[in-house]
Short mmCIF file of C-alpha atoms in Angstrom, two decimals:
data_model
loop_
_atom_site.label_atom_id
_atom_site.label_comp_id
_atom_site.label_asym_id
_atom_site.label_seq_id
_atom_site.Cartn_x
_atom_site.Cartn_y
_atom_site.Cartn_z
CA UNK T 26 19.75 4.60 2.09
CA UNK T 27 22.46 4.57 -0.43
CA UNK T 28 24.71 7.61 1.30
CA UNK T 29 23.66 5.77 4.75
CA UNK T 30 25.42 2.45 3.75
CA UNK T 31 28.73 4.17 1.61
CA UNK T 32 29.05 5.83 5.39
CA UNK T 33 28.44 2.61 7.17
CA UNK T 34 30.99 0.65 5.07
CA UNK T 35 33.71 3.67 5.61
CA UNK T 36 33.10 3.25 9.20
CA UNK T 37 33.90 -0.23 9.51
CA UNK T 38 36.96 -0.21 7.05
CA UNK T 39 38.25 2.68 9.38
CA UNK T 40 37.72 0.32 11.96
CA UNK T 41 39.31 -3.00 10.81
CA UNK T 42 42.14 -0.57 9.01
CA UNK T 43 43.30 -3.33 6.33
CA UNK T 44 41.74 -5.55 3.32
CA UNK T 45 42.32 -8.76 4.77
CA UNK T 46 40.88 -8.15 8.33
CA UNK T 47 37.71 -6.53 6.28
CA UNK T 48 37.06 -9.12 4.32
CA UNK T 49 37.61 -11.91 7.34
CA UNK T 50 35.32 -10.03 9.20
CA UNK T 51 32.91 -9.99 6.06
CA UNK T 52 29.47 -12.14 8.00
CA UNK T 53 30.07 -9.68 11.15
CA UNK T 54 29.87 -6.75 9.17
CA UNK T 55 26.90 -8.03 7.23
CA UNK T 56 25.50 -8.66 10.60
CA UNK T 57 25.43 -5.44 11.84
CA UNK T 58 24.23 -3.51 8.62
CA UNK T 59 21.38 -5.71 9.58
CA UNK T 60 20.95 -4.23 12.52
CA UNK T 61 21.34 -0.28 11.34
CA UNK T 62 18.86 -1.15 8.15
CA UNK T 63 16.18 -2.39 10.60
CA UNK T 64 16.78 0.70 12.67
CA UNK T 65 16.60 2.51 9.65
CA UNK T 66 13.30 1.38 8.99
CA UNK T 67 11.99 1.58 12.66
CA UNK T 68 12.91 5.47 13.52
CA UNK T 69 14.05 6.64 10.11
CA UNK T 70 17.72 7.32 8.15
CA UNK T 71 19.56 9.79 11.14
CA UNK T 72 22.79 8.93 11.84
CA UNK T 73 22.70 9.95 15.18
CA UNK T 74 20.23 7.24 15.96
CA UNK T 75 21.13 4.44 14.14
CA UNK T 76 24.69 3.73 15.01
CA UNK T 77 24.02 4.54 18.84
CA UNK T 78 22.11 2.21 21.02
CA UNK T 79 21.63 4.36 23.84
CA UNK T 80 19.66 7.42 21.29
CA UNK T 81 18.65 4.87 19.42
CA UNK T 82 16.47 3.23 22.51
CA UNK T 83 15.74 6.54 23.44
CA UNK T 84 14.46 7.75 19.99
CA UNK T 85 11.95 4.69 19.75
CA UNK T 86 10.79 5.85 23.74
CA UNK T 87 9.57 9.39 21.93
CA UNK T 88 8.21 7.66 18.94
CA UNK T 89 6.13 5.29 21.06
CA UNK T 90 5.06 8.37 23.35
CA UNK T 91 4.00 10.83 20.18
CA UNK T 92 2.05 8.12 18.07
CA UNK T 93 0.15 7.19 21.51
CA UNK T 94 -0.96 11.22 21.81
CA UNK T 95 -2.70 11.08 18.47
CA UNK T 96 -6.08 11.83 18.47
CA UNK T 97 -9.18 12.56 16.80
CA UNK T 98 -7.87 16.10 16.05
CA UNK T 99 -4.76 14.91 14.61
CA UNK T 100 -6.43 12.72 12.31
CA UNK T 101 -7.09 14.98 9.05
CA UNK T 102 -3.77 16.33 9.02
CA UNK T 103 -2.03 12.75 9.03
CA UNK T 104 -4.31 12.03 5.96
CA UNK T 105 -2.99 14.89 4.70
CA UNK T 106 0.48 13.93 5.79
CA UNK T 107 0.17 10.25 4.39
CA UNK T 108 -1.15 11.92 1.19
CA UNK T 109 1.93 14.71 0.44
CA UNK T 110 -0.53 17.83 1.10
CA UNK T 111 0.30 19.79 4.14
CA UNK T 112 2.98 22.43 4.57
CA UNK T 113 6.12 21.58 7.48
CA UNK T 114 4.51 22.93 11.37
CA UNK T 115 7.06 22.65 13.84
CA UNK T 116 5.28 22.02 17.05
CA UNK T 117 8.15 20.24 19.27
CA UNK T 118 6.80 16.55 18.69
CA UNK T 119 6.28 16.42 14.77
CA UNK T 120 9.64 15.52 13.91
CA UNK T 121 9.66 12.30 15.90
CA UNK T 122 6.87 11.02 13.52
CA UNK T 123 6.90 12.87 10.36
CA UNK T 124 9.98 14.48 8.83
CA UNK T 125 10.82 17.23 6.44
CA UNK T 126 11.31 16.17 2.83
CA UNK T 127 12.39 18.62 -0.62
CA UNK T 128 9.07 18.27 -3.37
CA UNK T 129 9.95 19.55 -7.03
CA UNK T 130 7.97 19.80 -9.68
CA UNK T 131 9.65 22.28 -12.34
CA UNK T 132 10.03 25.39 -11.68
CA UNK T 133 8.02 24.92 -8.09
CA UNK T 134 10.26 23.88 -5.17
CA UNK T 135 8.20 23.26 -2.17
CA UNK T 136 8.93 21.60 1.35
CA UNK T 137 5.94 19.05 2.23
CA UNK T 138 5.65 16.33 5.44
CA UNK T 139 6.27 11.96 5.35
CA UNK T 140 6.62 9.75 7.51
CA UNK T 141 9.82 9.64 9.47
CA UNK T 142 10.47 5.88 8.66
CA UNK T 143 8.02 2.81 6.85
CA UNK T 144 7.42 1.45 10.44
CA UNK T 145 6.19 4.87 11.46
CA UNK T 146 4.28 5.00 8.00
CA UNK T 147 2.61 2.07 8.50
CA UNK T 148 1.55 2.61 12.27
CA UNK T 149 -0.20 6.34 10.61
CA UNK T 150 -1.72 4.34 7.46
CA UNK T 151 -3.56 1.91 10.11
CA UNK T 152 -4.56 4.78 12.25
CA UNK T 153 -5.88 6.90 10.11
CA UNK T 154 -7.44 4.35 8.18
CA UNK T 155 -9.45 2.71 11.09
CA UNK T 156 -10.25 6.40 11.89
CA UNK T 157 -11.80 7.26 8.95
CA UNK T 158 -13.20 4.09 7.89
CA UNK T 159 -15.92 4.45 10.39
CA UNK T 160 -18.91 3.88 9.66
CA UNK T 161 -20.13 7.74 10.60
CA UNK T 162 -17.35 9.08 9.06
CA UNK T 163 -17.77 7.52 5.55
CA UNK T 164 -21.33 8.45 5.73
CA UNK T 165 -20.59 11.54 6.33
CA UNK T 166 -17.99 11.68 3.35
CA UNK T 167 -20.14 9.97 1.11
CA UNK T 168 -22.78 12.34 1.45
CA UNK T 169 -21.10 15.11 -0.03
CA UNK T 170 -21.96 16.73 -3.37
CA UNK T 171 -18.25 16.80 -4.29
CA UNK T 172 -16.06 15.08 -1.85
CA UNK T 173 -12.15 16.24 -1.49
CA UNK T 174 -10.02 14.79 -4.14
CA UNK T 175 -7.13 14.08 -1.76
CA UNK T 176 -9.38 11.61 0.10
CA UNK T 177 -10.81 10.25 -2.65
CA UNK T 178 -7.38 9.55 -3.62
CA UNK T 179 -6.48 7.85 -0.49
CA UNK T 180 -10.11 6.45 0.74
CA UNK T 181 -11.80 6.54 -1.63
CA UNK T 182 -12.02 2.89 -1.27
CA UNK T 183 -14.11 3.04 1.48
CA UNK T 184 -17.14 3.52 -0.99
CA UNK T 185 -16.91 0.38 -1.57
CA UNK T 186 -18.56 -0.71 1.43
CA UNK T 187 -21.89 0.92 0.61
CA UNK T 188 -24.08 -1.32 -1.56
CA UNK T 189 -25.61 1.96 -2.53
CA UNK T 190 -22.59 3.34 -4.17
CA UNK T 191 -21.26 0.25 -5.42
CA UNK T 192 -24.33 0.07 -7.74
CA UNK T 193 -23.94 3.22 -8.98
CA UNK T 194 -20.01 2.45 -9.69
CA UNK T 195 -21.60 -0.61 -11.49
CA UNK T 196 -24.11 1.35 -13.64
CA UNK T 197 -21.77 4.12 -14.74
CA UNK T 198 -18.69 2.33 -15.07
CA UNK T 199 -16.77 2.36 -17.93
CA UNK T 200 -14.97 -1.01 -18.85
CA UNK T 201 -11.77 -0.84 -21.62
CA UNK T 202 -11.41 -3.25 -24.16
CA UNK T 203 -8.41 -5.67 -23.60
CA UNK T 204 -5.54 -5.80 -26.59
CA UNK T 205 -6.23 -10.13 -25.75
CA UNK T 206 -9.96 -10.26 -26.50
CA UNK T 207 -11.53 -9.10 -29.21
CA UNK T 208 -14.65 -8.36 -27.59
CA UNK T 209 -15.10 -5.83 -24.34
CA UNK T 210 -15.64 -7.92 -21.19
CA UNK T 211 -17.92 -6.78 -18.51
CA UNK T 212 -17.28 -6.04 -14.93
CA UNK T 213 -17.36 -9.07 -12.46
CA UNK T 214 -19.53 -6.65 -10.50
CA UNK T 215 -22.09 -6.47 -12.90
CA UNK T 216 -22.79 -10.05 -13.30
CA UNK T 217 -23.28 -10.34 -9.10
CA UNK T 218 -26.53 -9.98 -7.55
CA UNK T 219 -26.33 -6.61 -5.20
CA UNK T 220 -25.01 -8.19 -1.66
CA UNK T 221 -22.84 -10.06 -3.30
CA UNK T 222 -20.96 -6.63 -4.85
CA UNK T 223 -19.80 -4.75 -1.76
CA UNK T 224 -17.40 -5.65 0.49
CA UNK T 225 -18.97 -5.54 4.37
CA UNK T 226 -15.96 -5.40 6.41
CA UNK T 227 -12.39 -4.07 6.14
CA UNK T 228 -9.16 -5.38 7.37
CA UNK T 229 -6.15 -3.76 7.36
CA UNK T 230 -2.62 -6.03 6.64
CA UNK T 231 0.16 -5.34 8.75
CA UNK T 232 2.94 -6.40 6.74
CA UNK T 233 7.05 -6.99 7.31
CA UNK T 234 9.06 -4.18 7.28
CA UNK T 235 12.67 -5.07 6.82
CA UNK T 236 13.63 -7.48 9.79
CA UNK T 237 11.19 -6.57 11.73
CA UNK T 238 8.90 -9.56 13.40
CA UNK T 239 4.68 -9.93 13.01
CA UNK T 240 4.17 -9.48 9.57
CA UNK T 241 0.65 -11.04 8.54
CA UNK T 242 1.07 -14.42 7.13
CA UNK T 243 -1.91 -16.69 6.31
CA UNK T 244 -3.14 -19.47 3.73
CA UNK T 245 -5.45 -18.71 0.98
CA UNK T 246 -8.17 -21.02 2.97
CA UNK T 247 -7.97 -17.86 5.80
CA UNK T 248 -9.14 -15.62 2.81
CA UNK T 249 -12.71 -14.21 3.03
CA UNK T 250 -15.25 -13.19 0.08
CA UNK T 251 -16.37 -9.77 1.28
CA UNK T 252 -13.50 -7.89 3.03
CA UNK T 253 -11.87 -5.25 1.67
CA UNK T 254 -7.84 -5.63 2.85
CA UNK T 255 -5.78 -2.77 3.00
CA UNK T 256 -2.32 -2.60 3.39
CA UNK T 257 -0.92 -0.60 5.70
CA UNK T 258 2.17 0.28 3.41
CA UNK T 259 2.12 3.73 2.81
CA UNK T 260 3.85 3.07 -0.53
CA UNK T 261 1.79 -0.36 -1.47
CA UNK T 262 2.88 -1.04 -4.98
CA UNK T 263 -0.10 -1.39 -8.12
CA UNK T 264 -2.91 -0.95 -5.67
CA UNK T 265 -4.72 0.77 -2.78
CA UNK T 266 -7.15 -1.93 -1.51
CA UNK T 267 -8.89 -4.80 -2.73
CA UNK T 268 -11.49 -7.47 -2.08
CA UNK T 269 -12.44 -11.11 -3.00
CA UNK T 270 -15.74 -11.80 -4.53
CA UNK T 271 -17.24 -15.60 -5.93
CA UNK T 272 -18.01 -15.70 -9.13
CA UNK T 273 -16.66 -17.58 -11.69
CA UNK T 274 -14.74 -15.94 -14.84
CA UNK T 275 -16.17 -14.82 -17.79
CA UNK T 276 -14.69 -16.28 -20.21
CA UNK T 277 -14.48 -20.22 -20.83
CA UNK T 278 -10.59 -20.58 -21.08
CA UNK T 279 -10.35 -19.11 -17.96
CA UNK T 280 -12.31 -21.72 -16.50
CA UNK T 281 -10.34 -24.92 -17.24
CA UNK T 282 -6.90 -23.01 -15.92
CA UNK T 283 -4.27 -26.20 -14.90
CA UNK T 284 -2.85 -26.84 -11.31
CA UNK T 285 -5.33 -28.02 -8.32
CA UNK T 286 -8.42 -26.69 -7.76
CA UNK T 287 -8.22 -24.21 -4.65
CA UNK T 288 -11.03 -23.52 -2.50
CA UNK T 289 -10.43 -19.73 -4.22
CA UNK T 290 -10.88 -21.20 -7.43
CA UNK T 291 -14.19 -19.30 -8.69
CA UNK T 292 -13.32 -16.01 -7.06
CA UNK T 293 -12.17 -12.55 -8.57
CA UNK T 294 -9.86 -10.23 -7.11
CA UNK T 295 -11.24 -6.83 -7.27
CA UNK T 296 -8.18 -4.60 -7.16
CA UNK T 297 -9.15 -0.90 -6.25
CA UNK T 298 -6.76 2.01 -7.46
CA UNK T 299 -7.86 5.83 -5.89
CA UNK T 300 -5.73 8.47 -7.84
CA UNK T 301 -6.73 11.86 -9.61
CA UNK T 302 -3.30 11.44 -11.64
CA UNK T 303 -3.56 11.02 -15.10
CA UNK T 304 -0.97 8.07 -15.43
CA UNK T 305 -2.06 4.92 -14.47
CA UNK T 306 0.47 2.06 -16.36
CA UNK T 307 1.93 -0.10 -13.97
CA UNK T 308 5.67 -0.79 -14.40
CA UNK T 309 7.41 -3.96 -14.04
CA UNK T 310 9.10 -2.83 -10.89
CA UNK T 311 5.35 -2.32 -9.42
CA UNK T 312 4.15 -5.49 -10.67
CA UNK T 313 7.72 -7.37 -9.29
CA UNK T 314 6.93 -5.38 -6.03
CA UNK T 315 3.24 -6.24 -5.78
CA UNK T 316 3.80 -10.07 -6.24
CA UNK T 317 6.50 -9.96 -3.50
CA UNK T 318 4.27 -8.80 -0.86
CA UNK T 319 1.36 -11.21 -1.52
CA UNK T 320 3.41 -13.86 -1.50
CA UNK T 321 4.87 -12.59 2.18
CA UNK T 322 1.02 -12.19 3.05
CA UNK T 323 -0.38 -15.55 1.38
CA UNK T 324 2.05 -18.60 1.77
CA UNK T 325 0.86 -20.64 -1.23
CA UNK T 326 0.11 -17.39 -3.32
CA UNK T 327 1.93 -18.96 -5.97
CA UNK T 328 -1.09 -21.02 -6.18
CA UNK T 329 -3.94 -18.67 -5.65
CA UNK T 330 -2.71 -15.86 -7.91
CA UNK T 331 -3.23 -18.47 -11.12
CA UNK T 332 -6.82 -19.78 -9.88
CA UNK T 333 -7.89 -15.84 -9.26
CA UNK T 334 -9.65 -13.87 -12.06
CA UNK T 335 -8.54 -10.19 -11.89
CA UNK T 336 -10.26 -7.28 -12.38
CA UNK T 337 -8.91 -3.68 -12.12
CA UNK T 338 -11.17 -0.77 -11.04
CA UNK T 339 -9.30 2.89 -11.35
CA UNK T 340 -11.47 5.65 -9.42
CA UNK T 341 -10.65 9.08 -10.54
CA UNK T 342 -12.34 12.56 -9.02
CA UNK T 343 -14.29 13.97 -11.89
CA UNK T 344 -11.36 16.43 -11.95
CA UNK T 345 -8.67 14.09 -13.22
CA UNK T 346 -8.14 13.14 -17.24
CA UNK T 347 -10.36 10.60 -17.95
CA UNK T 348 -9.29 7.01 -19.33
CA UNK T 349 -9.10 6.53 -22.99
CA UNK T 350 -7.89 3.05 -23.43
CA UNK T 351 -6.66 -0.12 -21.44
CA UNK T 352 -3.58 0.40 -18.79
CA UNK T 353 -0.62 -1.34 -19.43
CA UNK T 354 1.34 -3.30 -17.92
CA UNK T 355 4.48 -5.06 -18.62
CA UNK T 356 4.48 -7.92 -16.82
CA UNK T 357 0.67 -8.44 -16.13
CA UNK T 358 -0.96 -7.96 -20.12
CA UNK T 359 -2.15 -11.36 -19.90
CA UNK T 360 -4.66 -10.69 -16.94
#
């Protein structure tokens, strides 16, 4: 984005040619960065579509065409896509969609697939999600001795719409002590009765991506106990999914918290995180990120997020490094 905008801004001081007509013309140029970032975001950093309209309006024709000729087939290898694991295939159409990007890890150089743009990213996330989200699909997935760790990594979230496996997550769950208590506090799912646990339906949030219109906006009365939202971010900062459930908090100062009483007030947020990596602290960045969107999602979030009791639930494949001692995080040790 960086080496997109130094060429933008050479452009247009080639084109007004002196300091004082750039800087009188300071509110058009701003406008029209506007427009190249939102294209940016829409069909993905080429220069050869952003800064023409004519292959620009062309470009989001072939986009539209390709993610309407996805089908079943092409569903495992946009997981795979979404999730960094499949080698480049040239097959005519994949570059409209998914483009070519450099992976290191030292000394291994490899070239993997992502999506050609966060508009495109999104549109695969909610694809792919109400693809495999299916009820005979997760079933299916479930059932397996050792399921895939790539999608447990990105699904495994799903699991949490089968009381079944919810209490067995509940029985061998593992809680860490918090560096603010001096006791270990149990899971909220552990003091619920077993339909209350689970989440029963899923919903996935469309959110904004730069200017672009129909992001999901809503007040915390639209919020339901028992769905499990995911947003359709392929880069969703802190966590994968999450879900409301009622019950009150634990502890007794969390009861008497100050500000109105909203209609949330008694609920938890259960905040899913899939990953087989072994590093799990959130950053301030992630937190800053994280608080951002909600608030774009929930209008009087501001509100909510201090009535809420939070709970954190990591899910690692039995592969992974298991947790030794609370995650950390900079901005959110209090919760």
């Amino acid at each position: 984005m960086l080496e997109m905008k130094a060429f933008f801004v050479r452009r247009e001081w080639c084109r007004c040619r002196t300091c004082e007509t750039y800087q009188a013309c300071g509110a058009e140029i701003e406008q029209r960065w506007s427009v190249v970032e939102q294209r940016i975001a829409e069909v993905g950093p080429m220069l050869r579509y952003v800064f023409d309209d004519t292959e620009y309006n062309e470009r989001c024709s072939d986009v539209f065409v390709a993610l309407s000729n996805i089908n079943d087939v092409d569903m495992v290898r946009y997981m795979r896509v979404l999730l960094f694991r499949i080698p480049w295939v040239e097959d005519g159409t994949a570059h409209q969609i998914i483009k070519l990007v450099r992976a290191t890890s030292d000394p291994v150089e490899d070239c993997q697939n992502f999506p050609s743009s966060e508009v495109i990213g999104a549109k695969l996330k909610s694809f792919v999600v109400n693809h495999f989200f299916r009820r005979s699909y997760l079933a299916k997935t479930l059932n397996t001795p050792d399921p895939d760790a790539e999608v447990l990594e990105k699904f495994g979230s799903c699991a949490f719409m089968y009381e079944s496996v919810v209490d067995k997550v509940v029985e061998k769950m593992r809680c860490r002590p918090s560096a603010l208590l001096s006791h270990m506090r149990d899971s909220v799912l552990s003091r619920l009765r077993a339909a209350a646990r689970y989440a029963k339906y899923y919903q996935v949030i469309a959110f904004k991506v730069g200017d672009q219109r129909g992001g999901a906006s809503l007040e915390s009365r639209d919020l339901r106990t028992g769905v499990l939202y995911i947003p359709d971010l392929v880069n969703f900062p802190v966590l994968d999914a999450f879900y409301f459930v009622d019950a009150p908090p634990q502890d007794a100062t969390a009861v008497g918290r100050a500000g109105a009483r909203c209609a949330c007030a008694n609920w938890t947020i259960v905040c899913l995180q899939m990953t087989n990596q072994d590093n799990h602290d959130t950053t301030t960045g992630a937190v800053v990120g994280f608080m951002a969107r909600m608030r774009e999602w929930i209008r009087d979030w501001d509100v909510v997020k201090e009535q809420l009791s939070w709970e954190m639930i990591y899910v690692q494949h039995r592969d992974a490094k298991a947790m030794d001692r609370k995650q950390v995080s900079a901005m959110a040790d209090r919760r």
